[in-house]
PDB file of C-alpha atoms in Angstrom:
ATOM      1  CA  TYR A   1       0.195   0.072  -0.036  1.00 90.00           C
ATOM      2  CA  GLU A   2       0.631   3.718  -0.650  1.00 90.00           C
ATOM      3  CA  LEU A   3       0.222   6.472   1.555  1.00 92.00           C
ATOM      4  CA  PRO A   4       0.306  10.543   1.004  1.00 92.00           C
ATOM      5  CA  ILE A   5       3.224  11.974   2.849  1.00 89.00           C
ATOM      6  CA  ASN A   6       1.343  14.419   3.986  1.00 94.00           C
ATOM      7  CA  GLY A   7      -1.791  12.423   5.140  1.00 93.00           C
ATOM      8  CA  GLY A   8      -5.158  10.022   3.614  1.00 95.00           C
ATOM      9  CA  LEU A   9      -5.680   7.103   3.948  1.00 96.00           C
ATOM     10  CA  PRO A  10      -3.815   4.169   2.409  1.00 95.00           C
ATOM     11  CA  GLU A  11      -4.132   3.031  -1.626  1.00 93.00           C
ATOM     12  CA  LYS A  12      -3.623  -0.844  -2.896  1.00 92.00           C
ATOM     13  CA  VAL A  13      -0.562  -0.699  -4.970  1.00 91.00           C
ATOM     14  CA  GLN A  14      -1.084  -2.715  -8.758  1.00 90.00           C
ATOM     15  CA  ILE A  15       1.268  -5.682  -7.278  1.00 91.00           C
ATOM     16  CA  SER A  16      -0.642  -8.478  -6.394  1.00 87.00           C
ATOM     17  CA  TYR A  17       1.571  -9.352  -3.560  1.00 87.00           C
ATOM     18  CA  GLY A  18       5.190  -7.706  -2.179  1.00 90.00           C
ATOM     19  CA  ASP A  19       7.631  -8.197   0.355  1.00 91.00           C
ATOM     20  CA  LEU A  20      10.502  -5.225   0.412  1.00 94.00           C
ATOM     21  CA  ALA A  21       9.594  -2.132  -2.055  1.00 95.00           C
ATOM     22  CA  SER A  22      11.530   0.800  -2.849  1.00 96.00           C
ATOM     23  CA  TYR A  23      10.036   3.531  -5.802  1.00 95.00           C
ATOM     24  CA  SER A  24      12.073   4.992  -8.753  1.00 96.00           C
ATOM     25  CA  ALA A  25      12.468   9.170  -8.078  1.00 92.00           C
ATOM     26  CA  ASP A  26       9.405   9.649 -10.731  1.00 93.00           C
ATOM     27  CA  GLY A  27       7.169   7.553  -8.585  1.00 93.00           C
ATOM     28  CA  SER A  28       6.573   5.811 -12.453  1.00 95.00           C
ATOM     29  CA  LYS A  29       8.366   2.504 -11.099  1.00 97.00           C
ATOM     30  CA  ILE A  30       8.852   0.378  -8.604  1.00 97.00           C
ATOM     31  CA  ALA A  31      11.928  -1.874  -7.453  1.00 98.00           C
ATOM     32  CA  PHE A  32      10.625  -4.878  -4.978  1.00 97.00           C
ATOM     33  CA  ASN A  33      10.781  -8.264  -4.378  1.00 96.00           C
ATOM     34  CA  PHE A  34       7.839 -10.857  -4.338  1.00 94.00           C
ATOM     35  CA  ASN A  35       9.151 -12.450  -0.888  1.00 93.00           C
ATOM     36  CA  SER A  36      11.789 -12.322   1.578  1.00 93.00           C
ATOM     37  CA  ARG A  37      14.019 -14.249   3.486  1.00 91.00           C
ATOM     38  CA  ILE A  38      15.841 -11.736   5.590  1.00 89.00           C
ATOM     39  CA  PHE A  39      14.034 -13.118   8.935  1.00 89.00           C
ATOM     40  CA  ARG A  40      14.837 -16.842   8.332  1.00 88.00           C
ATOM     41  CA  ASN A  41      16.469 -18.671  11.178  1.00 85.00           C
ATOM     42  CA  TRP A  42      19.193 -20.278   8.615  1.00 86.00           C
ATOM     43  CA  LYS A  43      21.636 -18.932   6.022  1.00 89.00           C
ATOM     44  CA  ARG A  44      23.334 -19.283   2.977  1.00 92.00           C
ATOM     45  CA  TYR A  45      20.225 -20.500   0.982  1.00 94.00           C
ATOM     46  CA  ARG A  46      20.170 -21.757  -2.267  1.00 93.00           C
ATOM     47  CA  GLY A  47      17.338 -22.357  -3.985  1.00 90.00           C
ATOM     48  CA  GLY A  48      13.340 -22.469  -5.304  1.00 90.00           C
ATOM     49  CA  SER A  49      12.719 -19.429  -2.955  1.00 91.00           C
ATOM     50  CA  ALA A  50      15.856 -17.273  -2.346  1.00 95.00           C
ATOM     51  CA  PRO A  51      14.515 -13.569  -3.251  1.00 96.00           C
ATOM     52  CA  ASP A  52      14.900 -11.786  -6.185  1.00 97.00           C
ATOM     53  CA  ILE A  53      14.132  -8.275  -6.990  1.00 98.00           C
ATOM     54  CA  HIS A  54      11.780  -7.274  -9.796  1.00 97.00           C
ATOM     55  CA  ILE A  55      10.965  -3.481 -11.364  1.00 98.00           C
ATOM     56  CA  PHE A  56       7.817  -3.579 -11.231  1.00 97.00           C
ATOM     57  CA  ASP A  57       6.527  -0.240 -14.456  1.00 97.00           C
ATOM     58  CA  ARG A  58       3.204   1.399 -13.129  1.00 94.00           C
ATOM     59  CA  LYS A  59       2.269   2.702 -16.474  1.00 94.00           C
ATOM     60  CA  GLU A  60       2.930  -0.492 -19.173  1.00 95.00           C
ATOM     61  CA  LYS A  61       1.841  -2.720 -15.723  1.00 94.00           C
ATOM     62  CA  LYS A  62       4.459  -5.486 -16.320  1.00 94.00           C
ATOM     63  CA  SER A  63       7.677  -6.151 -14.238  1.00 95.00           C
ATOM     64  CA  TRP A  64      10.534  -8.108 -14.919  1.00 97.00           C
ATOM     65  CA  ASN A  65      13.589  -9.736 -12.365  1.00 97.00           C
ATOM     66  CA  ILE A  66      16.695  -7.913 -12.543  1.00 98.00           C
ATOM     67  CA  THR A  67      18.662 -10.773 -10.507  1.00 97.00           C
ATOM     68  CA  ASN A  68      17.554 -13.788 -11.364  1.00 95.00           C
ATOM     69  CA  ASN A  69      20.212 -16.176  -9.857  1.00 95.00           C
ATOM     70  CA  ASN A  70      19.556 -18.934  -6.789  1.00 94.00           C
ATOM     71  CA  ALA A  71      21.213 -16.710  -4.159  1.00 96.00           C
ATOM     72  CA  SER A  72      19.008 -14.222  -1.809  1.00 96.00           C
ATOM     73  CA  ASP A  73      18.747 -10.181  -3.154  1.00 97.00           C
ATOM     74  CA  GLU A  74      16.451  -7.822  -1.077  1.00 96.00           C
ATOM     75  CA  TYR A  75      15.873  -5.073   0.507  1.00 96.00           C
ATOM     76  CA  PRO A  76      16.300  -1.941  -2.756  1.00 98.00           C
ATOM     77  CA  MET A  77      16.825   1.714  -2.653  1.00 98.00           C
ATOM     78  CA  TRP A  78      16.062   2.801  -5.030  1.00 97.00           C
ATOM     79  CA  VAL A  79      18.237   6.329  -5.894  1.00 96.00           C
ATOM     80  CA  GLY A  80      18.586   8.011  -9.002  1.00 95.00           C
ATOM     81  CA  ASP A  81      18.885   5.961 -12.189  1.00 95.00           C
ATOM     82  CA  LYS A  82      20.830   3.167  -9.401  1.00 97.00           C
ATOM     83  CA  ILE A  83      18.870   0.595  -7.048  1.00 98.00           C
ATOM     84  CA  PHE A  84      21.359  -0.411  -3.898  1.00 98.00           C
ATOM     85  CA  TYR A  85      20.624  -4.029  -2.503  1.00 98.00           C
ATOM     86  CA  LEU A  86      21.697  -6.899   0.087  1.00 97.00           C
ATOM     87  CA  SER A  87      22.673 -10.029  -1.626  1.00 98.00           C
ATOM     88  CA  ASP A  88      24.822 -12.809  -0.708  1.00 97.00           C
ATOM     89  CA  LEU A  89      26.120 -13.898  -4.181  1.00 96.00           C
ATOM     90  CA  GLY A  90      29.338 -12.768  -3.192  1.00 94.00           C
ATOM     91  CA  GLU A  91      32.380 -15.216  -2.498  1.00 94.00           C
ATOM     92  CA  ALA A  92      31.999 -14.918   1.386  1.00 95.00           C
ATOM     93  CA  LYS A  93      28.243 -15.622   0.640  1.00 95.00           C
ATOM     94  CA  ARG A  94      27.781 -13.118   3.098  1.00 96.00           C
ATOM     95  CA  TYR A  95      24.830 -10.221   2.916  1.00 97.00           C
ATOM     96  CA  ASN A  96      26.747  -7.113   1.711  1.00 98.00           C
ATOM     97  CA  LEU A  97      25.468  -4.313  -0.563  1.00 98.00           C
ATOM     98  CA  TRP A  98      25.734  -4.135  -4.400  1.00 98.00           C
ATOM     99  CA  VAL A  99      24.305  -1.740  -6.618  1.00 98.00           C
ATOM    100  CA  TYR A 100      21.778  -2.414 -10.271  1.00 98.00           C
ATOM    101  CA  ASP A 101      23.154   0.558 -12.938  1.00 97.00           C
ATOM    102  CA  THR A 102      19.193   0.562 -14.047  1.00 97.00           C
ATOM    103  CA  ASN A 103      20.831   2.067 -17.733  1.00 96.00           C
ATOM    104  CA  THR A 104      24.649  -0.933 -18.682  1.00 97.00           C
ATOM    105  CA  LYS A 105      22.256  -3.046 -16.750  1.00 97.00           C
ATOM    106  CA  LYS A 106      25.327  -4.008 -14.853  1.00 97.00           C
ATOM    107  CA  HIS A 107      25.601  -5.156 -11.615  1.00 98.00           C
ATOM    108  CA  LYS A 108      28.197  -3.993  -9.007  1.00 97.00           C
ATOM    109  CA  GLN A 109      29.288  -5.871  -5.616  1.00 98.00           C
ATOM    110  CA  ILE A 110      30.287  -2.670  -3.010  1.00 98.00           C
ATOM    111  CA  THR A 111      31.163  -3.792   0.728  1.00 97.00           C
ATOM    112  CA  LYS A 112      33.257  -7.064   0.901  1.00 96.00           C
ATOM    113  CA  PHE A 113      32.353  -8.306   4.394  1.00 97.00           C
ATOM    114  CA  THR A 114      33.581 -11.977   5.195  1.00 97.00           C
ATOM    115  CA  GLU A 115      32.609 -12.513   8.487  1.00 96.00           C
ATOM    116  CA  TYR A 116      29.428 -11.465   8.620  1.00 96.00           C
ATOM    117  CA  ASP A 117      26.304 -10.108   7.138  1.00 96.00           C
ATOM    118  CA  ILE A 118      24.715  -6.666   7.068  1.00 97.00           C
ATOM    119  CA  HIS A 119      21.241  -6.364   8.111  1.00 96.00           C
ATOM    120  CA  PHE A 120      18.335  -3.663   7.497  1.00 95.00           C
ATOM    121  CA  PRO A 121      19.959  -0.832   5.252  1.00 97.00           C
ATOM    122  CA  ALA A 122      18.540   2.523   4.701  1.00 97.00           C
ATOM    123  CA  VAL A 123      19.298   4.885   2.533  1.00 96.00           C
ATOM    124  CA  GLY A 124      19.018   8.733   2.516  1.00 94.00           C
ATOM    125  CA  PRO A 125      19.194  11.362   0.473  1.00 90.00           C
ATOM    126  CA  GLU A 126      23.273  10.807   0.331  1.00 94.00           C
ATOM    127  CA  ASP A 127      24.403   8.496   2.467  1.00 97.00           C
ATOM    128  CA  ILE A 128      22.733   4.326   3.109  1.00 98.00           C
ATOM    129  CA  VAL A 129      23.387   3.061   6.967  1.00 98.00           C
ATOM    130  CA  PHE A 130      23.855  -0.516   7.674  1.00 98.00           C
ATOM    131  CA  GLU A 131      24.162  -2.713  10.732  1.00 98.00           C
ATOM    132  CA  ASN A 132      27.490  -5.450  10.427  1.00 98.00           C
ATOM    133  CA  GLY A 133      28.969  -7.546  13.414  1.00 95.00           C
ATOM    134  CA  GLY A 134      27.422  -5.401  15.591  1.00 94.00           C
ATOM    135  CA  LYS A 135      28.804  -1.986  14.460  1.00 96.00           C
ATOM    136  CA  LEU A 136      27.338   0.525  12.972  1.00 97.00           C
ATOM    137  CA  TYR A 137      28.669   2.077   9.233  1.00 98.00           C
ATOM    138  CA  VAL A 138      27.669   5.128   6.233  1.00 98.00           C
ATOM    139  CA  MET A 139      28.542   4.735   2.926  1.00 98.00           C
ATOM    140  CA  ASP A 140      28.279   7.663   0.331  1.00 97.00           C
ATOM    141  CA  ILE A 141      26.115   6.649  -2.759  1.00 96.00           C
ATOM    142  CA  ASN A 142      28.567   9.203  -4.670  1.00 95.00           C
ATOM    143  CA  THR A 143      31.771   7.268  -3.548  1.00 96.00           C
ATOM    144  CA  LEU A 144      30.454   4.306  -2.485  1.00 96.00           C
ATOM    145  CA  GLU A 145      32.807   4.732   0.288  1.00 97.00           C
ATOM    146  CA  TYR A 146      31.802   3.783   4.022  1.00 97.00           C
ATOM    147  CA  ARG A 147      33.275   4.103   7.558  1.00 97.00           C
ATOM    148  CA  GLU A 148      32.156   3.130  10.719  1.00 97.00           C
ATOM    149  CA  VAL A 149      30.079   5.299  13.194  1.00 97.00           C
ATOM    150  CA  ILE A 150      31.575   4.714  17.021  1.00 95.00           C
ATOM    151  CA  VAL A 151      28.714   5.209  18.918  1.00 91.00           C
ATOM    152  CA  ASN A 152      28.738   6.402  23.251  1.00 88.00           C
ATOM    153  CA  VAL A 153      26.217   5.315  25.013  1.00 81.00           C
ATOM    154  CA  ILE A 154      26.697   7.348  28.463  1.00 85.00           C
ATOM    155  CA  THR A 155      24.848   5.586  31.099  1.00 85.00           C
ATOM    156  CA  ASP A 156      25.535   3.835  34.882  1.00 86.00           C
ATOM    157  CA  GLN A 157      24.503   0.881  34.193  1.00 86.00           C
ATOM    158  CA  THR A 158      27.424   0.191  31.962  1.00 80.00           C
ATOM    159  CA  ALA A 159      29.224  -0.938  35.246  1.00 82.00           C
ATOM    160  CA  ILE A 160      26.676  -3.477  35.991  1.00 87.00           C
ATOM    161  CA  ILE A 161      27.195  -5.531  32.616  1.00 85.00           C
ATOM    162  CA  PRO A 162      28.752  -8.597  33.043  1.00 87.00           C
ATOM    163  CA  LYS A 163      32.759  -8.555  31.571  1.00 85.00           C
ATOM    164  CA  GLN A 164      35.652 -10.748  31.887  1.00 86.00           C
ATOM    165  CA  ILE A 165      38.327  -9.831  34.234  1.00 84.00           C
ATOM    166  CA  SER A 166      42.331 -10.249  33.998  1.00 86.00           C
ATOM    167  CA  LEU A 167      43.656 -11.547  37.186  1.00 82.00           C
ATOM    168  CA  ALA A 168      47.207 -11.592  35.934  1.00 81.00           C
ATOM    169  CA  ASN A 169      49.362 -10.171  38.651  1.00 82.00           C
ATOM    170  CA  LYS A 170      46.144  -9.138  40.262  1.00 80.00           C
ATOM    171  CA  ASP A 171      46.497 -12.135  43.239  1.00 80.00           C
ATOM    172  CA  ASP A 172      46.624 -10.910  47.318  1.00 83.00           C
ATOM    173  CA  TRP A 173      47.430 -13.740  48.406  1.00 87.00           C
ATOM    174  CA  GLY A 174      48.955 -17.617  47.863  1.00 91.00           C
ATOM    175  CA  ASP A 175      50.246 -20.861  49.479  1.00 94.00           C
ATOM    176  CA  ILE A 176      52.210 -24.218  47.954  1.00 94.00           C
ATOM    177  CA  SER A 177      50.825 -26.969  48.433  1.00 94.00           C
ATOM    178  CA  PRO A 178      52.747 -29.726  50.584  1.00 95.00           C
ATOM    179  CA  ASN A 179      54.294 -31.347  46.950  1.00 94.00           C
ATOM    180  CA  GLY A 180      55.113 -27.894  44.732  1.00 93.00           C
ATOM    181  CA  LYS A 181      53.255 -29.221  42.227  1.00 94.00           C
ATOM    182  CA  ARG A 182      49.741 -26.594  42.773  1.00 95.00           C
ATOM    183  CA  LEU A 183      49.306 -23.046  44.345  1.00 93.00           C
ATOM    184  CA  ILE A 184      46.211 -21.613  46.029  1.00 94.00           C
ATOM    185  CA  ILE A 185      46.113 -18.058  45.668  1.00 93.00           C
ATOM    186  CA  GLU A 186      43.032 -15.834  46.584  1.00 93.00           C
ATOM    187  CA  ALA A 187      42.015 -12.778  43.782  1.00 91.00           C
ATOM    188  CA  ARG A 188      39.328 -10.470  43.614  1.00 88.00           C
ATOM    189  CA  GLY A 189      38.038 -12.243  46.232  1.00 90.00           C
ATOM    190  CA  GLU A 190      37.663 -15.573  44.822  1.00 92.00           C
ATOM    191  CA  ILE A 191      39.918 -18.518  46.187  1.00 94.00           C
ATOM    192  CA  PHE A 192      41.475 -20.066  43.401  1.00 93.00           C
ATOM    193  CA  SER A 193      44.345 -23.689  42.615  1.00 95.00           C
ATOM    194  CA  VAL A 194      46.619 -23.250  40.166  1.00 93.00           C
ATOM    195  CA  PRO A 195      49.229 -25.292  38.692  1.00 95.00           C
ATOM    196  CA  ALA A 196      52.861 -24.481  39.790  1.00 92.00           C
ATOM    197  CA  GLU A 197      54.474 -25.078  35.305  1.00 92.00           C
ATOM    198  CA  LYS A 198      51.173 -26.949  33.559  1.00 91.00           C
ATOM    199  CA  GLY A 199      47.818 -27.757  33.807  1.00 93.00           C
ATOM    200  CA  TYR A 200      44.245 -25.889  34.532  1.00 94.00           C
ATOM    201  CA  THR A 201      43.241 -23.549  37.118  1.00 92.00           C
ATOM    202  CA  LYS A 202      39.515 -24.332  39.532  1.00 94.00           C
ATOM    203  CA  ASN A 203      37.788 -21.383  41.401  1.00 94.00           C
ATOM    204  CA  LEU A 204      37.733 -23.332  45.154  1.00 95.00           C
ATOM    205  CA  THR A 205      34.372 -20.981  46.120  1.00 95.00           C
ATOM    206  CA  HIS A 206      32.851 -18.745  42.774  1.00 91.00           C
ATOM    207  CA  THR A 207      30.660 -17.189  45.019  1.00 91.00           C
ATOM    208  CA  SER A 208      29.553 -13.050  45.330  1.00 84.00           C
ATOM    209  CA  GLY A 209      30.957 -13.418  48.577  1.00 84.00           C
TER     210      GLY A 209
END
């Protein structure tokens, strides 16, 4: 459905069904997915339900597939004569940003993340913002260069977040076992049994006291 920017009732778009969508600048065409796999709980899917990006001509009332591959291509974002989108078609099989030129009909991979997928990209007048590996990035649409957005959370609650602390050089007391093969040490309120040379470390108390 579409809604007037200044308010009003929703009107159904001519497309029979679909999922993610984006208008061309003049509003005459729509880039869209018939289906989406964004919220699926498995990845690297290759099969008949893999989403493709289609263009629908509102005047001619016809559509055509612009990706047409066995990977997952979705989240179209139409900017000028280009359509940016997510695809796991690349060698790493991770969701990365790609771009399709509506004039040359050429596709190009922009980002090259190999460990994590990109999630939930959002386009503005000059940039695209997206998440990857728990970090936010912003990409300039014209230069296709992207950088991490540094987010500093200022709150007293950060002090109560569980974290791991190294106990190296933090022992306050110790004693050697009778055979000399292990030691008992105290660090940060816990009693540990540690090897003199090689072996395991065991927390003997493991309490909040």
